PDB file of C-alpha atoms in Angstrom:
ATOM      1  CA  ASP Y 245     135.307  49.128 141.328  1.00 70.00           C
ATOM      2  CA  GLN Y 246     133.990  48.780 137.804  1.00 80.00           C
ATOM      3  CA  GLN Y 247     135.002  45.477 136.300  1.00 91.00           C
ATOM      4  CA  VAL Y 248     133.837  46.445 132.816  1.00 95.00           C
ATOM      5  CA  LYS Y 249     134.626  49.919 131.535  1.00 95.00           C
ATOM      6  CA  GLN Y 250     133.369  51.698 128.493  1.00 96.00           C
ATOM      7  CA  ASN Y 251     135.291  54.928 128.695  1.00 92.00           C
ATOM      8  CA  SER Y 252     133.557  56.718 125.837  1.00 94.00           C
ATOM      9  CA  PRO Y 253     130.025  57.724 126.817  1.00 94.00           C
ATOM     10  CA  SER Y 254     129.254  58.740 123.247  1.00 96.00           C
ATOM     11  CA  LEU Y 255     130.524  58.394 119.691  1.00 97.00           C
ATOM     12  CA  SER Y 256     129.445  60.053 116.434  1.00 97.00           C
ATOM     13  CA  VAL Y 257     130.216  58.493 113.071  1.00 98.00           C
ATOM     14  CA  GLN Y 258     129.298  59.359 109.502  1.00 97.00           C
ATOM     15  CA  GLU Y 259     127.041  56.922 107.684  1.00 97.00           C
ATOM     16  CA  GLY Y 260     129.070  54.401 105.685  1.00 97.00           C
ATOM     17  CA  ARG Y 261     132.160  54.762 107.848  1.00 97.00           C
ATOM     18  CA  ILE Y 262     133.425  52.383 110.498  1.00 98.00           C
ATOM     19  CA  SER Y 263     132.242  52.609 114.107  1.00 98.00           C
ATOM     20  CA  ILE Y 264     134.618  51.292 116.754  1.00 98.00           C
ATOM     21  CA  LEU Y 265     133.328  50.863 120.272  1.00 98.00           C
ATOM     22  CA  ASN Y 266     135.807  49.968 122.974  1.00 98.00           C
ATOM     23  CA  CYS Y 267     135.559  48.058 126.220  1.00 97.00           C
ATOM     24  CA  ASP Y 268     138.120  47.276 128.910  1.00 97.00           C
ATOM     25  CA  TYR Y 269     137.787  44.790 131.719  1.00 96.00           C
ATOM     26  CA  THR Y 270     139.710  44.114 134.888  1.00 95.00           C
ATOM     27  CA  ASN Y 271     138.388  40.711 135.967  1.00 91.00           C
ATOM     28  CA  SER Y 272     140.794  38.065 134.649  1.00 90.00           C
ATOM     29  CA  MET Y 273     138.168  35.392 135.389  1.00 88.00           C
ATOM     30  CA  PHE Y 274     135.983  36.653 132.560  1.00 90.00           C
ATOM     31  CA  ASP Y 275     136.162  34.357 129.602  1.00 86.00           C
ATOM     32  CA  TYR Y 276     133.044  35.228 127.660  1.00 90.00           C
ATOM     33  CA  PHE Y 277     132.024  38.622 126.417  1.00 93.00           C
ATOM     34  CA  LEU Y 278     128.833  39.943 124.890  1.00 93.00           C
ATOM     35  CA  TRP Y 279     127.697  43.117 123.201  1.00 96.00           C
ATOM     36  CA  TYR Y 280     124.151  44.355 123.549  1.00 96.00           C
ATOM     37  CA  LYS Y 281     122.411  47.176 121.717  1.00 97.00           C
ATOM     38  CA  LYS Y 282     119.685  49.251 123.320  1.00 94.00           C
ATOM     39  CA  TYR Y 283     117.211  51.594 121.684  1.00 92.00           C
ATOM     40  CA  PRO Y 284     115.239  54.098 123.803  1.00 87.00           C
ATOM     41  CA  ALA Y 285     112.189  52.585 125.505  1.00 80.00           C
ATOM     42  CA  GLU Y 286     113.359  49.054 124.671  1.00 87.00           C
ATOM     43  CA  GLY Y 287     115.359  46.443 126.537  1.00 91.00           C
ATOM     44  CA  PRO Y 288     118.901  45.545 125.495  1.00 94.00           C
ATOM     45  CA  THR Y 289     119.144  43.247 122.488  1.00 94.00           C
ATOM     46  CA  PHE Y 290     121.908  40.689 122.171  1.00 92.00           C
ATOM     47  CA  LEU Y 291     124.214  41.540 119.285  1.00 95.00           C
ATOM     48  CA  ILE Y 292     127.326  39.387 119.247  1.00 95.00           C
ATOM     49  CA  SER Y 293     129.555  37.458 121.643  1.00 92.00           C
ATOM     50  CA  ILE Y 294     133.066  36.090 121.835  1.00 93.00           C
ATOM     51  CA  SER Y 295     134.699  33.383 123.875  1.00 89.00           C
ATOM     52  CA  SER Y 296     138.186  33.925 125.253  1.00 89.00           C
ATOM     53  CA  ILE Y 297     139.542  31.092 123.132  1.00 89.00           C
ATOM     54  CA  LYS Y 298     139.004  33.309 120.100  1.00 92.00           C
ATOM     55  CA  ASP Y 299     140.366  36.711 119.207  1.00 94.00           C
ATOM     56  CA  LYS Y 300     137.762  37.575 116.602  1.00 96.00           C
ATOM     57  CA  ASN Y 301     134.133  36.846 115.878  1.00 96.00           C
ATOM     58  CA  GLU Y 302     132.267  38.181 112.890  1.00 96.00           C
ATOM     59  CA  ASP Y 303     128.581  38.419 112.103  1.00 95.00           C
ATOM     60  CA  GLY Y 304     127.661  40.423 109.045  1.00 97.00           C
ATOM     61  CA  ARG Y 305     128.565  44.055 109.601  1.00 97.00           C
ATOM     62  CA  PHE Y 306     129.564  43.411 113.197  1.00 98.00           C
ATOM     63  CA  THR Y 307     132.956  42.127 114.322  1.00 98.00           C
ATOM     64  CA  VAL Y 308     134.202  41.794 117.871  1.00 98.00           C
ATOM     65  CA  PHE Y 309     137.918  41.655 118.606  1.00 98.00           C
ATOM     66  CA  LEU Y 310     139.355  40.404 121.879  1.00 97.00           C
ATOM     67  CA  ASN Y 311     142.853  41.143 123.175  1.00 96.00           C
ATOM     68  CA  LYS Y 312     143.179  39.073 126.320  1.00 94.00           C
ATOM     69  CA  SER Y 313     146.637  40.285 127.247  1.00 94.00           C
ATOM     70  CA  ALA Y 314     145.395  43.883 127.195  1.00 96.00           C
ATOM     71  CA  LYS Y 315     142.007  42.937 128.685  1.00 96.00           C
ATOM     72  CA  HIS Y 316     140.407  44.858 125.876  1.00 97.00           C
ATOM     73  CA  LEU Y 317     137.687  44.183 123.386  1.00 96.00           C
ATOM     74  CA  SER Y 318     136.183  46.236 120.637  1.00 98.00           C
ATOM     75  CA  LEU Y 319     133.109  46.129 118.442  1.00 98.00           C
ATOM     76  CA  HIS Y 320     133.494  47.203 114.823  1.00 98.00           C
ATOM     77  CA  ILE Y 321     130.476  48.111 112.748  1.00 98.00           C
ATOM     78  CA  VAL Y 322     131.106  48.565 109.070  1.00 97.00           C
ATOM     79  CA  PRO Y 323     129.530  50.173 107.193  1.00 98.00           C
ATOM     80  CA  SER Y 324     127.663  52.140 109.860  1.00 98.00           C
ATOM     81  CA  GLN Y 325     123.999  52.855 109.206  1.00 97.00           C
ATOM     82  CA  PRO Y 326     121.648  55.382 110.829  1.00 97.00           C
ATOM     83  CA  GLY Y 327     119.660  52.455 112.290  1.00 96.00           C
ATOM     84  CA  ASP Y 328     122.754  51.513 114.281  1.00 97.00           C
ATOM     85  CA  SER Y 329     122.273  54.618 116.420  1.00 97.00           C
ATOM     86  CA  ALA Y 330     121.718  53.211 119.900  1.00 97.00           C
ATOM     87  CA  VAL Y 331     123.464  52.627 123.219  1.00 96.00           C
ATOM     88  CA  TYR Y 332     125.905  49.704 123.106  1.00 97.00           C
ATOM     89  CA  PHE Y 333     126.718  47.739 126.237  1.00 96.00           C
ATOM     90  CA  CYS Y 334     129.682  45.461 126.720  1.00 96.00           C
ATOM     91  CA  ALA Y 335     129.330  42.621 129.252  1.00 94.00           C
ATOM     92  CA  GLY Y 336     131.657  39.998 130.662  1.00 93.00           C
ATOM     93  CA  SER Y 337     131.003  36.656 132.270  1.00 88.00           C
ATOM     94  CA  GLY Y 338     133.099  34.027 133.972  1.00 82.00           C
ATOM     95  CA  ALA Y 339     132.893  30.294 133.449  1.00 69.00           C
ATOM     96  CA  GLY Y 340     129.985  28.779 135.333  1.00 65.00           C
ATOM     97  CA  SER Y 341     128.674  32.162 136.393  1.00 70.00           C
ATOM     98  CA  TYR Y 342     125.089  33.305 136.091  1.00 69.00           C
ATOM     99  CA  GLN Y 343     126.100  36.885 136.147  1.00 78.00           C
ATOM    100  CA  LEU Y 344     126.781  39.254 133.305  1.00 87.00           C
ATOM    101  CA  THR Y 345     128.755  42.300 134.403  1.00 91.00           C
ATOM    102  CA  PHE Y 346     127.884  45.253 132.226  1.00 93.00           C
ATOM    103  CA  GLY Y 347     129.669  48.453 131.326  1.00 94.00           C
ATOM    104  CA  LYS Y 348     127.875  51.808 131.447  1.00 93.00           C
ATOM    105  CA  GLY Y 349     127.352  51.846 127.706  1.00 95.00           C
ATOM    106  CA  THR Y 350     128.402  53.987 124.761  1.00 96.00           C
ATOM    107  CA  LYS Y 351     125.837  55.989 122.834  1.00 96.00           C
ATOM    108  CA  LEU Y 352     126.517  55.696 119.110  1.00 98.00           C
ATOM    109  CA  SER Y 353     125.084  58.269 116.727  1.00 98.00           C
ATOM    110  CA  VAL Y 354     125.386  57.531 113.013  1.00 98.00           C
ATOM    111  CA  ILE Y 355     124.933  60.702 111.023  1.00 96.00           C
ATOM    112  CA  PRO Y 356     123.277  60.403 107.584  1.00 94.00           C
TER     113      PRO Y 356
ATOM    114  CA  GLU V 607     103.335  37.448 122.126  1.00 58.00           C
ATOM    115  CA  THR V 608     106.962  36.673 121.528  1.00 72.00           C
ATOM    116  CA  GLY V 609     110.173  37.220 123.445  1.00 92.00           C
ATOM    117  CA  VAL V 610     110.109  38.741 126.893  1.00 96.00           C
ATOM    118  CA  THR V 611     107.251  41.020 127.916  1.00 96.00           C
ATOM    119  CA  GLN V 612     106.997  43.262 130.949  1.00 97.00           C
ATOM    120  CA  THR V 613     104.062  45.079 132.502  1.00 97.00           C
ATOM    121  CA  PRO V 614     103.499  47.809 133.315  1.00 97.00           C
ATOM    122  CA  ARG V 615     105.853  49.797 131.111  1.00 95.00           C
ATOM    123  CA  HIS V 616     105.653  52.814 133.398  1.00 96.00           C
ATOM    124  CA  LEU V 617     104.787  53.015 137.085  1.00 95.00           C
ATOM    125  CA  VAL V 618     104.599  55.925 139.499  1.00 95.00           C
ATOM    126  CA  MET V 619     104.146  55.061 143.130  1.00 92.00           C
ATOM    127  CA  GLY V 620     104.342  56.657 146.527  1.00 89.00           C
ATOM    128  CA  MET V 621     106.673  55.424 149.228  1.00 87.00           C
ATOM    129  CA  THR V 622     103.849  53.727 151.121  1.00 87.00           C
ATOM    130  CA  ASN V 623     102.350  51.927 148.136  1.00 88.00           C
ATOM    131  CA  LYS V 624     102.606  48.254 147.270  1.00 93.00           C
ATOM    132  CA  LYS V 625     102.908  47.332 143.621  1.00 95.00           C
ATOM    133  CA  SER V 626     104.129  44.441 141.497  1.00 97.00           C
ATOM    134  CA  LEU V 627     106.067  44.217 138.275  1.00 97.00           C
ATOM    135  CA  LYS V 628     105.351  41.323 135.967  1.00 98.00           C
ATOM    136  CA  CYS V 629     107.554  39.577 133.458  1.00 98.00           C
ATOM    137  CA  GLU V 630     106.673  36.787 131.063  1.00 97.00           C
ATOM    138  CA  GLN V 631     108.938  34.976 128.648  1.00 96.00           C
ATOM    139  CA  HIS V 632     107.731  33.071 125.599  1.00 94.00           C
ATOM    140  CA  LEU V 633     111.092  31.562 124.642  1.00 92.00           C
ATOM    141  CA  GLY V 634     110.975  28.278 126.520  1.00 90.00           C
ATOM    142  CA  HIS V 635     113.827  29.395 128.751  1.00 90.00           C
ATOM    143  CA  ASN V 636     114.458  28.077 132.240  1.00 87.00           C
ATOM    144  CA  ALA V 637     116.298  30.972 133.852  1.00 89.00           C
ATOM    145  CA  MET V 638     114.925  34.424 134.568  1.00 92.00           C
ATOM    146  CA  TYR V 639     116.575  37.548 135.917  1.00 93.00           C
ATOM    147  CA  TRP V 640     115.735  40.937 137.389  1.00 95.00           C
ATOM    148  CA  TYR V 641     118.077  43.842 136.677  1.00 95.00           C
ATOM    149  CA  LYS V 642     118.037  47.451 137.787  1.00 95.00           C
ATOM    150  CA  GLN V 643     119.341  50.242 135.599  1.00 92.00           C
ATOM    151  CA  SER V 644     119.808  53.590 137.305  1.00 90.00           C
ATOM    152  CA  ALA V 645     120.829  56.727 135.493  1.00 83.00           C
ATOM    153  CA  LYS V 646     124.507  56.711 134.483  1.00 79.00           C
ATOM    154  CA  LYS V 647     125.132  53.341 136.096  1.00 85.00           C
ATOM    155  CA  PRO V 648     125.669  49.898 134.598  1.00 87.00           C
ATOM    156  CA  LEU V 649     122.908  47.332 134.686  1.00 90.00           C
ATOM    157  CA  GLU V 650     122.880  45.728 138.124  1.00 91.00           C
ATOM    158  CA  LEU V 651     121.772  42.142 138.577  1.00 91.00           C
ATOM    159  CA  MET V 652     119.220  41.800 141.376  1.00 93.00           C
ATOM    160  CA  PHE V 653     117.892  38.245 141.302  1.00 92.00           C
ATOM    161  CA  VAL V 654     118.324  35.042 139.331  1.00 90.00           C
ATOM    162  CA  TYR V 655     115.838  32.180 139.152  1.00 90.00           C
ATOM    163  CA  ASN V 656     116.835  28.874 137.678  1.00 83.00           C
ATOM    164  CA  PHE V 657     113.991  26.385 137.182  1.00 77.00           C
ATOM    165  CA  LYS V 658     111.856  28.475 139.560  1.00 73.00           C
ATOM    166  CA  GLU V 659     114.481  28.335 142.305  1.00 77.00           C
ATOM    167  CA  GLN V 660     116.192  31.514 143.395  1.00 77.00           C
ATOM    168  CA  THR V 661     119.895  31.023 142.906  1.00 74.00           C
ATOM    169  CA  GLU V 662     121.184  34.561 143.259  1.00 73.00           C
ATOM    170  CA  ASN V 663     120.288  37.546 145.387  1.00 75.00           C
ATOM    171  CA  ASN V 664     122.752  40.364 144.992  1.00 75.00           C
ATOM    172  CA  SER V 665     122.257  41.933 148.420  1.00 84.00           C
ATOM    173  CA  VAL V 666     118.978  43.476 147.374  1.00 91.00           C
ATOM    174  CA  PRO V 667     116.964  45.229 150.135  1.00 92.00           C
ATOM    175  CA  SER V 668     113.964  43.323 151.412  1.00 92.00           C
ATOM    176  CA  ARG V 669     111.592  45.969 150.097  1.00 94.00           C
ATOM    177  CA  PHE V 670     112.086  44.158 146.772  1.00 95.00           C
ATOM    178  CA  SER V 671     110.548  40.700 146.864  1.00 94.00           C
ATOM    179  CA  PRO V 672     110.758  38.419 143.816  1.00 94.00           C
ATOM    180  CA  GLU V 673     108.399  35.601 142.996  1.00 94.00           C
ATOM    181  CA  CYS V 674     108.758  32.961 140.293  1.00 93.00           C
ATOM    182  CA  PRO V 675     105.689  30.692 140.125  1.00 93.00           C
ATOM    183  CA  ASN V 676     106.919  28.884 137.000  1.00 90.00           C
ATOM    184  CA  SER V 677     109.683  29.098 134.429  1.00 88.00           C
ATOM    185  CA  SER V 678     107.713  31.528 132.267  1.00 93.00           C
ATOM    186  CA  HIS V 679     106.662  34.109 134.831  1.00 96.00           C
ATOM    187  CA  LEU V 680     108.571  36.346 137.175  1.00 96.00           C
ATOM    188  CA  PHE V 681     107.269  39.017 139.509  1.00 97.00           C
ATOM    189  CA  LEU V 682     108.918  41.742 141.528  1.00 97.00           C
ATOM    190  CA  HIS V 683     106.825  42.859 144.475  1.00 97.00           C
ATOM    191  CA  LEU V 684     107.570  46.364 145.702  1.00 95.00           C
ATOM    192  CA  HIS V 685     106.705  47.881 149.065  1.00 93.00           C
ATOM    193  CA  THR V 686     107.814  50.951 151.003  1.00 93.00           C
ATOM    194  CA  LEU V 687     110.249  51.971 148.297  1.00 93.00           C
ATOM    195  CA  GLN V 688     112.503  55.009 148.465  1.00 93.00           C
ATOM    196  CA  PRO V 689     112.922  57.728 145.833  1.00 93.00           C
ATOM    197  CA  GLU V 690     116.415  56.380 145.070  1.00 93.00           C
ATOM    198  CA  ASP V 691     114.750  53.160 143.889  1.00 95.00           C
ATOM    199  CA  SER V 692     113.475  55.037 140.853  1.00 95.00           C
ATOM    200  CA  ALA V 693     115.046  53.304 137.870  1.00 95.00           C
ATOM    201  CA  LEU V 694     114.419  51.117 134.860  1.00 95.00           C
ATOM    202  CA  TYR V 695     113.732  47.540 135.942  1.00 97.00           C
ATOM    203  CA  LEU V 696     114.584  44.976 133.327  1.00 97.00           C
ATOM    204  CA  CYS V 697     113.635  41.338 133.189  1.00 97.00           C
ATOM    205  CA  ALA V 698     115.677  38.856 131.189  1.00 95.00           C
ATOM    206  CA  SER V 699     115.606  35.152 130.450  1.00 93.00           C
ATOM    207  CA  SER V 700     118.090  32.614 129.172  1.00 89.00           C
ATOM    208  CA  ARG V 701     118.121  28.960 128.314  1.00 84.00           C
ATOM    209  CA  LEU V 702     119.730  27.892 131.544  1.00 69.00           C
ATOM    210  CA  ALA V 703     121.978  29.439 134.139  1.00 54.00           C
ATOM    211  CA  GLY V 704     124.468  27.353 136.049  1.00 58.00           C
ATOM    212  CA  PRO V 705     127.996  26.049 136.399  1.00 57.00           C
ATOM    213  CA  GLN V 706     127.360  23.051 134.156  1.00 55.00           C
ATOM    214  CA  GLU V 707     125.943  25.080 131.390  1.00 55.00           C
ATOM    215  CA  GLU V 708     127.661  26.741 128.519  1.00 58.00           C
ATOM    216  CA  TYR V 709     127.181  30.450 128.318  1.00 67.00           C
ATOM    217  CA  ASN V 710     123.673  31.561 127.596  1.00 70.00           C
ATOM    218  CA  GLU V 711     122.784  34.825 126.019  1.00 83.00           C
ATOM    219  CA  GLN V 712     120.192  36.655 128.026  1.00 90.00           C
ATOM    220  CA  PHE V 713     117.159  38.092 126.299  1.00 92.00           C
ATOM    221  CA  PHE V 714     115.708  41.229 127.804  1.00 95.00           C
ATOM    222  CA  GLY V 715     112.224  42.652 128.070  1.00 96.00           C
ATOM    223  CA  PRO V 716     111.492  46.338 127.387  1.00 94.00           C
ATOM    224  CA  GLY V 717     111.636  47.251 131.066  1.00 96.00           C
ATOM    225  CA  THR V 718     109.403  49.030 133.548  1.00 97.00           C
ATOM    226  CA  ARG V 719     110.263  52.673 134.188  1.00 95.00           C
ATOM    227  CA  LEU V 720     109.592  53.128 137.918  1.00 96.00           C
ATOM    228  CA  THR V 721     109.295  56.486 139.635  1.00 95.00           C
ATOM    229  CA  VAL V 722     108.980  56.619 143.407  1.00 94.00           C
ATOM    230  CA  LEU V 723     107.622  59.891 144.767  1.00 91.00           C
TER     231      LEU V 723
END
């Protein structure tokens, strides 16, 4: 049973527009969430995180929203740039846990 | 060198071979991790080392044998692998892993693409 689900395997967005990547989780013990970005032939790179005590965290063009009641989080990228084209992974973690549980990823393509 | 490095980047081996993957982190972190990423599957945690002590083993077959001689180096020794073990093996490190610690972002290496024939 997948505890972290990214139901869209791919997403295409025009340059300059907003990209919205979604993530759902089932484990109610998760209270910290991270987004990673992965380019081909590279390891995942940490992008942004959010603790469950918040519902929004912003870093430049990237904003993560958390809806605990819906067990849903989303990553907004605005404006989208061609360099944002990559696979984005959502991950959840519980308090005191070593383990990050990852989703399968969403491949974002930003079209110039 | 900066960040997390992994060697080799690509490895092809037969089922009877013995090989090792190497990971080195230059971030001053104390926790290191091995992950496996198979096609169309999420990243799967294999092992966690915290201050050189193995603290997690996610039911990984014994044909994968980790070694952590110090906080900066991590190895994954491979022997008698199966074709289904072909995957991208990623190493990661973080400041500290443990119940007393606040959440630590994990920093990943570029991975070793392993093919078992």
